[in-house]
PDB file of C-alpha atoms in Angstrom:
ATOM      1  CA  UNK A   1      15.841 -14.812 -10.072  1.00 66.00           C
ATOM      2  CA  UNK A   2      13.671 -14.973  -6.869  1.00 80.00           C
ATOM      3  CA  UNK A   3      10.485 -15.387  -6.896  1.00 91.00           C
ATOM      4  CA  UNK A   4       7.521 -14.696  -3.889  1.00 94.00           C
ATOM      5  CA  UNK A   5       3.902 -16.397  -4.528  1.00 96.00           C
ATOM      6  CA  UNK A   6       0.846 -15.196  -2.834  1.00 96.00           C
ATOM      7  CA  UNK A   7      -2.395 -16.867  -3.132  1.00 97.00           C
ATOM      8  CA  UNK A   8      -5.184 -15.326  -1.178  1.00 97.00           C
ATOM      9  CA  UNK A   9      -9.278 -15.937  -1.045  1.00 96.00           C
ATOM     10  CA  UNK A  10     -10.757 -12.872  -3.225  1.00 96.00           C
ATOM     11  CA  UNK A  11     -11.681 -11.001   0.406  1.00 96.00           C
ATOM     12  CA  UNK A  12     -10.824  -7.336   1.054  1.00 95.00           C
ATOM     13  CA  UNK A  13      -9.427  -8.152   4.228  1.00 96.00           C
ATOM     14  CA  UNK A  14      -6.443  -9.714   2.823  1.00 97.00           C
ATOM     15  CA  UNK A  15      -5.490  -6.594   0.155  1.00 97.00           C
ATOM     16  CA  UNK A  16      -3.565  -5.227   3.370  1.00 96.00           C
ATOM     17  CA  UNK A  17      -1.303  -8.193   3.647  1.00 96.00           C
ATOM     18  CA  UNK A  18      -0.957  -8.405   0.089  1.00 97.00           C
ATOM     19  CA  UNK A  19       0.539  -5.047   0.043  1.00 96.00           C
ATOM     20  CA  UNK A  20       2.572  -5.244   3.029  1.00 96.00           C
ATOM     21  CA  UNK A  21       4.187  -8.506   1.650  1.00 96.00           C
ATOM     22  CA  UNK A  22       4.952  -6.391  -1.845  1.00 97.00           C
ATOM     23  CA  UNK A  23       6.789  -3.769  -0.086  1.00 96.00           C
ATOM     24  CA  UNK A  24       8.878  -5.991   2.287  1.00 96.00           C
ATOM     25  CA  UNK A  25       9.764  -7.689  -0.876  1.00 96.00           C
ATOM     26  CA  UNK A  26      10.434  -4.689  -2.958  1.00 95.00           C
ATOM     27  CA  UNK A  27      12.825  -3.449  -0.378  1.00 94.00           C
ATOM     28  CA  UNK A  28      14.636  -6.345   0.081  1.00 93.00           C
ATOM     29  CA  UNK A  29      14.875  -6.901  -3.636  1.00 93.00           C
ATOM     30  CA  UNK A  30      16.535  -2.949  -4.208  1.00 93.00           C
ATOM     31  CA  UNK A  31      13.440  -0.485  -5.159  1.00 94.00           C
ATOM     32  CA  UNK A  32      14.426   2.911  -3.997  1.00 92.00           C
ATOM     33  CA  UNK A  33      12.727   3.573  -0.408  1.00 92.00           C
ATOM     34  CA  UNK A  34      11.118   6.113  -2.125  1.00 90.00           C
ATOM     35  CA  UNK A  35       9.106   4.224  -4.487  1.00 93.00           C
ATOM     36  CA  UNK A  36       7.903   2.049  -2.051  1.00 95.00           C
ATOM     37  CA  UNK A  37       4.409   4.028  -1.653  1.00 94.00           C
ATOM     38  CA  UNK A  38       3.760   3.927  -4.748  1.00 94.00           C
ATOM     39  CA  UNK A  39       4.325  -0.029  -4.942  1.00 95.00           C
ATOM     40  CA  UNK A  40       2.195  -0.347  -1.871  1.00 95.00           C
ATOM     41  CA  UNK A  41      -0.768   1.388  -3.543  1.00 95.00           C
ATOM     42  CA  UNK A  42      -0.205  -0.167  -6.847  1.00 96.00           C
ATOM     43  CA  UNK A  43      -0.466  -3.843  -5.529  1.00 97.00           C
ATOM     44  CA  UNK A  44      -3.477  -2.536  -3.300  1.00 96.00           C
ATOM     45  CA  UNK A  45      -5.535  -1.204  -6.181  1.00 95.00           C
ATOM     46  CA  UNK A  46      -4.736  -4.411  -8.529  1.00 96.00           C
ATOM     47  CA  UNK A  47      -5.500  -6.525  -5.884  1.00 96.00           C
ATOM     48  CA  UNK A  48      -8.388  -4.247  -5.399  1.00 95.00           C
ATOM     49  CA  UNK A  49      -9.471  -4.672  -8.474  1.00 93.00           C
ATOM     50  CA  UNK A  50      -8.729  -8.670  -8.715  1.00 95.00           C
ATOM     51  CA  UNK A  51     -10.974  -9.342  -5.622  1.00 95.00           C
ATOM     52  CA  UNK A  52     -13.609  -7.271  -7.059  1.00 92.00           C
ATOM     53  CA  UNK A  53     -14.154  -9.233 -10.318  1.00 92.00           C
ATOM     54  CA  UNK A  54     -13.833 -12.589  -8.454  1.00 94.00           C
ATOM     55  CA  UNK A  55     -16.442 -11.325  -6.200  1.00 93.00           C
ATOM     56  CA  UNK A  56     -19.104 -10.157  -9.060  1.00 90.00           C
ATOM     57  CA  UNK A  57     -18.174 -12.704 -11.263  1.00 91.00           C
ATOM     58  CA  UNK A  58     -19.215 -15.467  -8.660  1.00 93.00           C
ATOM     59  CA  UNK A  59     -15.517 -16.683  -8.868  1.00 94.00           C
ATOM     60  CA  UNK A  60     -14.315 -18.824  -5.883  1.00 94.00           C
ATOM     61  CA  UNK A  61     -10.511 -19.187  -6.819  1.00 96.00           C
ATOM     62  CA  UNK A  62      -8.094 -17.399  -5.535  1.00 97.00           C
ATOM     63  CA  UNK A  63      -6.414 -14.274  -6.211  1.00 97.00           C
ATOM     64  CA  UNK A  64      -2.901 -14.841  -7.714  1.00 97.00           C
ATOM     65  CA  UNK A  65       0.337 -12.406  -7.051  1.00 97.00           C
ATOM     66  CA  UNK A  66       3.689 -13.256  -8.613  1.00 97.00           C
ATOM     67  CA  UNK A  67       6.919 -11.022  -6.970  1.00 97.00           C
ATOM     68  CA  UNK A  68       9.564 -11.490  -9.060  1.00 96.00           C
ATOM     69  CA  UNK A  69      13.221 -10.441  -8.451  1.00 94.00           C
ATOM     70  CA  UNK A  70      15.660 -10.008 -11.141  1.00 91.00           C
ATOM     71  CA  UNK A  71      19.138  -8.355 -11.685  1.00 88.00           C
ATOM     72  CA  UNK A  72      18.094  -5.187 -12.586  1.00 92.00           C
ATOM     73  CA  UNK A  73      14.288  -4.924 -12.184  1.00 94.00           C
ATOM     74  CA  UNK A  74      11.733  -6.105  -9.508  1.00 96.00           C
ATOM     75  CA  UNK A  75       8.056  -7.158 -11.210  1.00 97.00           C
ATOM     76  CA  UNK A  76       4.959  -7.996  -9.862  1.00 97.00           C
ATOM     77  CA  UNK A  77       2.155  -9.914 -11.061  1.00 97.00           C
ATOM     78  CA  UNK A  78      -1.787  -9.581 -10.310  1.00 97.00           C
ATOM     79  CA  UNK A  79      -3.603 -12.418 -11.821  1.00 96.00           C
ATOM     80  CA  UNK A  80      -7.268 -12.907 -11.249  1.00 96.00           C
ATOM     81  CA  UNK A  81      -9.526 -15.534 -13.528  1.00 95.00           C
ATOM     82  CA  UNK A  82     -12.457 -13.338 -14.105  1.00 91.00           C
ATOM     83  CA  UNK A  83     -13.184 -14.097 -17.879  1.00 88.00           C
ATOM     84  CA  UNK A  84     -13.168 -11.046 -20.478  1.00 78.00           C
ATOM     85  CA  UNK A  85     -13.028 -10.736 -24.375  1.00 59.00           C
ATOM     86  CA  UNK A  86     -10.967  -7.835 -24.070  1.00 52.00           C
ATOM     87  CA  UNK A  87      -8.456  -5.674 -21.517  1.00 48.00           C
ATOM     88  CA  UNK A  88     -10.599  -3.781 -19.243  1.00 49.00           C
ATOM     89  CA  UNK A  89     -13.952  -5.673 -20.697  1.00 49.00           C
ATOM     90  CA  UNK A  90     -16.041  -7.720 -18.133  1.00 48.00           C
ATOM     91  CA  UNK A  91     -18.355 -10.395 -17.793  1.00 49.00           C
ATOM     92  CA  UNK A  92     -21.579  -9.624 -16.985  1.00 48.00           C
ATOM     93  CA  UNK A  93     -21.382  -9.519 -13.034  1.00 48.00           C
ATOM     94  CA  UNK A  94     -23.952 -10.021 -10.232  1.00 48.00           C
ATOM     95  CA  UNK A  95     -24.307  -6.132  -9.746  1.00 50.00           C
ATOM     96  CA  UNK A  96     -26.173  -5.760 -12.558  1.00 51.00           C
ATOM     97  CA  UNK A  97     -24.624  -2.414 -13.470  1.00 53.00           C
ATOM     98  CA  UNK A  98     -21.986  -3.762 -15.644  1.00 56.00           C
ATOM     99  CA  UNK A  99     -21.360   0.335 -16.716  1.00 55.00           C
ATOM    100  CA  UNK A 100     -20.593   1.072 -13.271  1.00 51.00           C
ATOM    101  CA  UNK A 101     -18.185  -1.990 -13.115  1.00 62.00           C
ATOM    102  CA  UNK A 102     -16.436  -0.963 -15.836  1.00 71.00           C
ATOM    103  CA  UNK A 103     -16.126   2.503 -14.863  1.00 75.00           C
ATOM    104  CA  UNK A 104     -14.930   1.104 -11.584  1.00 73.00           C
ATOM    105  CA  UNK A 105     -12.109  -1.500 -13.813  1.00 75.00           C
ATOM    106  CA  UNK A 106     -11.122   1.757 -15.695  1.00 81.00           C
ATOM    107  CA  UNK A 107     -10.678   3.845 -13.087  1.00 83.00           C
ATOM    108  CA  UNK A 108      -8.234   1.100 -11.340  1.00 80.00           C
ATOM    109  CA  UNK A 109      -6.786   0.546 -14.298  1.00 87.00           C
ATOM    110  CA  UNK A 110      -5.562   4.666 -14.694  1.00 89.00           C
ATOM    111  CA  UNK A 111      -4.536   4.861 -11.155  1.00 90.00           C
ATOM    112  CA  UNK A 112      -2.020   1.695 -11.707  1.00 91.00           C
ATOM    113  CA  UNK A 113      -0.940   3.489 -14.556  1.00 89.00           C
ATOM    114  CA  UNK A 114      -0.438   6.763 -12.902  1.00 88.00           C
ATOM    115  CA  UNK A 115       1.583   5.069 -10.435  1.00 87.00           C
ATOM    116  CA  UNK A 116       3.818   2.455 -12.147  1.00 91.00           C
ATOM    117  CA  UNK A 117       5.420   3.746 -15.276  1.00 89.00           C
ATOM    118  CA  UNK A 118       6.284   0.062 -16.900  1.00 92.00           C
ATOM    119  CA  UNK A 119       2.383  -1.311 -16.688  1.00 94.00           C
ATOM    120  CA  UNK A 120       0.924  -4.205 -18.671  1.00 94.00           C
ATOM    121  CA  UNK A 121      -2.359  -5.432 -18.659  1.00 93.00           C
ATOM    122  CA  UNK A 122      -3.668  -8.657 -20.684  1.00 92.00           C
ATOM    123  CA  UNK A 123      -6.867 -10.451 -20.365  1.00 89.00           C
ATOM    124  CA  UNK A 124      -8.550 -12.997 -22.246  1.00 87.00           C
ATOM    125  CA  UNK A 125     -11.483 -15.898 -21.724  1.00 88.00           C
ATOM    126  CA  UNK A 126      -9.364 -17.322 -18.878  1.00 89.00           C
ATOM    127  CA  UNK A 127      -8.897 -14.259 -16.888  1.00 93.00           C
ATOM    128  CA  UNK A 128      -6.568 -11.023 -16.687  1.00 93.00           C
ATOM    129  CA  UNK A 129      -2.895 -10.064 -15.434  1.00 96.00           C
ATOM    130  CA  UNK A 130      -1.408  -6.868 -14.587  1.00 96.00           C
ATOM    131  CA  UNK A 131       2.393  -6.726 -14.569  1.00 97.00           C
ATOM    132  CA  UNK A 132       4.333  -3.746 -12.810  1.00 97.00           C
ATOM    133  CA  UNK A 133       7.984  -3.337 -13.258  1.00 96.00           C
ATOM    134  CA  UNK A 134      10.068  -0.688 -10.943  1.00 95.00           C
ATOM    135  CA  UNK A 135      14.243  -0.336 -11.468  1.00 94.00           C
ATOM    136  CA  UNK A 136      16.140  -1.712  -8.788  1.00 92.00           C
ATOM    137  CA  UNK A 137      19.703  -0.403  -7.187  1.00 84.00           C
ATOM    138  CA  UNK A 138      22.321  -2.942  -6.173  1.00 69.00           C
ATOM    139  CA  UNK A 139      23.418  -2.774  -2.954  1.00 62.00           C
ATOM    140  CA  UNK A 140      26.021  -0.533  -1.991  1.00 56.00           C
ATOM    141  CA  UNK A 141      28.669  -2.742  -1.883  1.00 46.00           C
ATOM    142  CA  UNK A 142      30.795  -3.158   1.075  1.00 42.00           C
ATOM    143  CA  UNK A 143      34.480  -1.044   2.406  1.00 50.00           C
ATOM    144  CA  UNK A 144      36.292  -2.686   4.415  1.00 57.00           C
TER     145      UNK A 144
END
C-alpha cells in the first residue's frame, strides 16, 4: 500500500496543485483514464471546501490530503480541522451568514457525491474528513 501526503496552507491558490497531484497519482495507481475528471474535480471541490472552513473558521493549520494506493482500489482523503457537532454542521464562521455557509458545505458536499460513487464524510469537535474511493485496473500485464 502506497501512500502520497499533501499538506498545503488553506489558500485557493494551491486547490490547483492539489488536484493535479490527485490525478498524476490516480493514474499511476490504475483509475481508468476516464475517471480521471471526475477525480480532478472531486479533490478540487473537497479541497474547496476544506480551505473554505479553515478560512471562516480563523483556522491557520493546514489542509490535509491522504492518496492512498491499494490492490484493488485507490482512496483519497480530505481532512480539514474546522470543528463541527455534526457532518455538514459548522462553527459559527467570520461571515456571519452561517446559512449561506452551510448552503455553500451542502452544496460541496452533493457535488462530491454526484461525482464519486464510494463517498464518506465524518466530522466531529476536531474537524471533518471526506474519503473517495474509485476501482482500479491492474496493469495489462506484459507479452513477450
Amino acid at each position: 500500500m502506497a501512500t502520497v501526503e499533501l499538506r498545503f496552507s488553506a489558500l485557493p491558490e494551491h486547490v490547483r496543485t492539489a488536484r493535479l497531484v490527485a490525478a498524476a497519482v490516480a493514474r499511476r495507481a490504475g483509475v481508468d483514464e476516464a475517471v480521471l475528471d471526475e477525480v480532478r474535480l472531486a479533490v478540487g471541490e473537497a479541497c474547496t471546501r476544506a480551505v473554505g472552513l479553515h478560512q471562516s473558521n480563523g483556522i491557520s493549520a493546514p489542509v490535509q490530503v491522504k492518496l492512498i494506493e491499494e490492490e484493488k482500489q485507490f482512496s483519497i482523503e480530505v481532512g480539514d480541522e474546522a470543528p463541527r457537532s455534526a457532518p455538514g454542521e459548522t462553527a459559527p464562521s467570520a461571515s456571519g451568514d452561517p446559512d449561506m455557509d452551510a448552503e455553500e458545505d451542502e452544496m460541496g458536499l452533493a457535488v462530491i457525491s454526484g461525482l464519486v460513487d464510494d463517498v464518506e464524510v465524518t466530522a466531529g469537535e476536531h474537524g471533518g474528513l471526506i474519503k473517495m474511493s474509485w476501482p482500479t485496473t491492474p496493469p495489462a500485464a506484459l507479452v513477450p
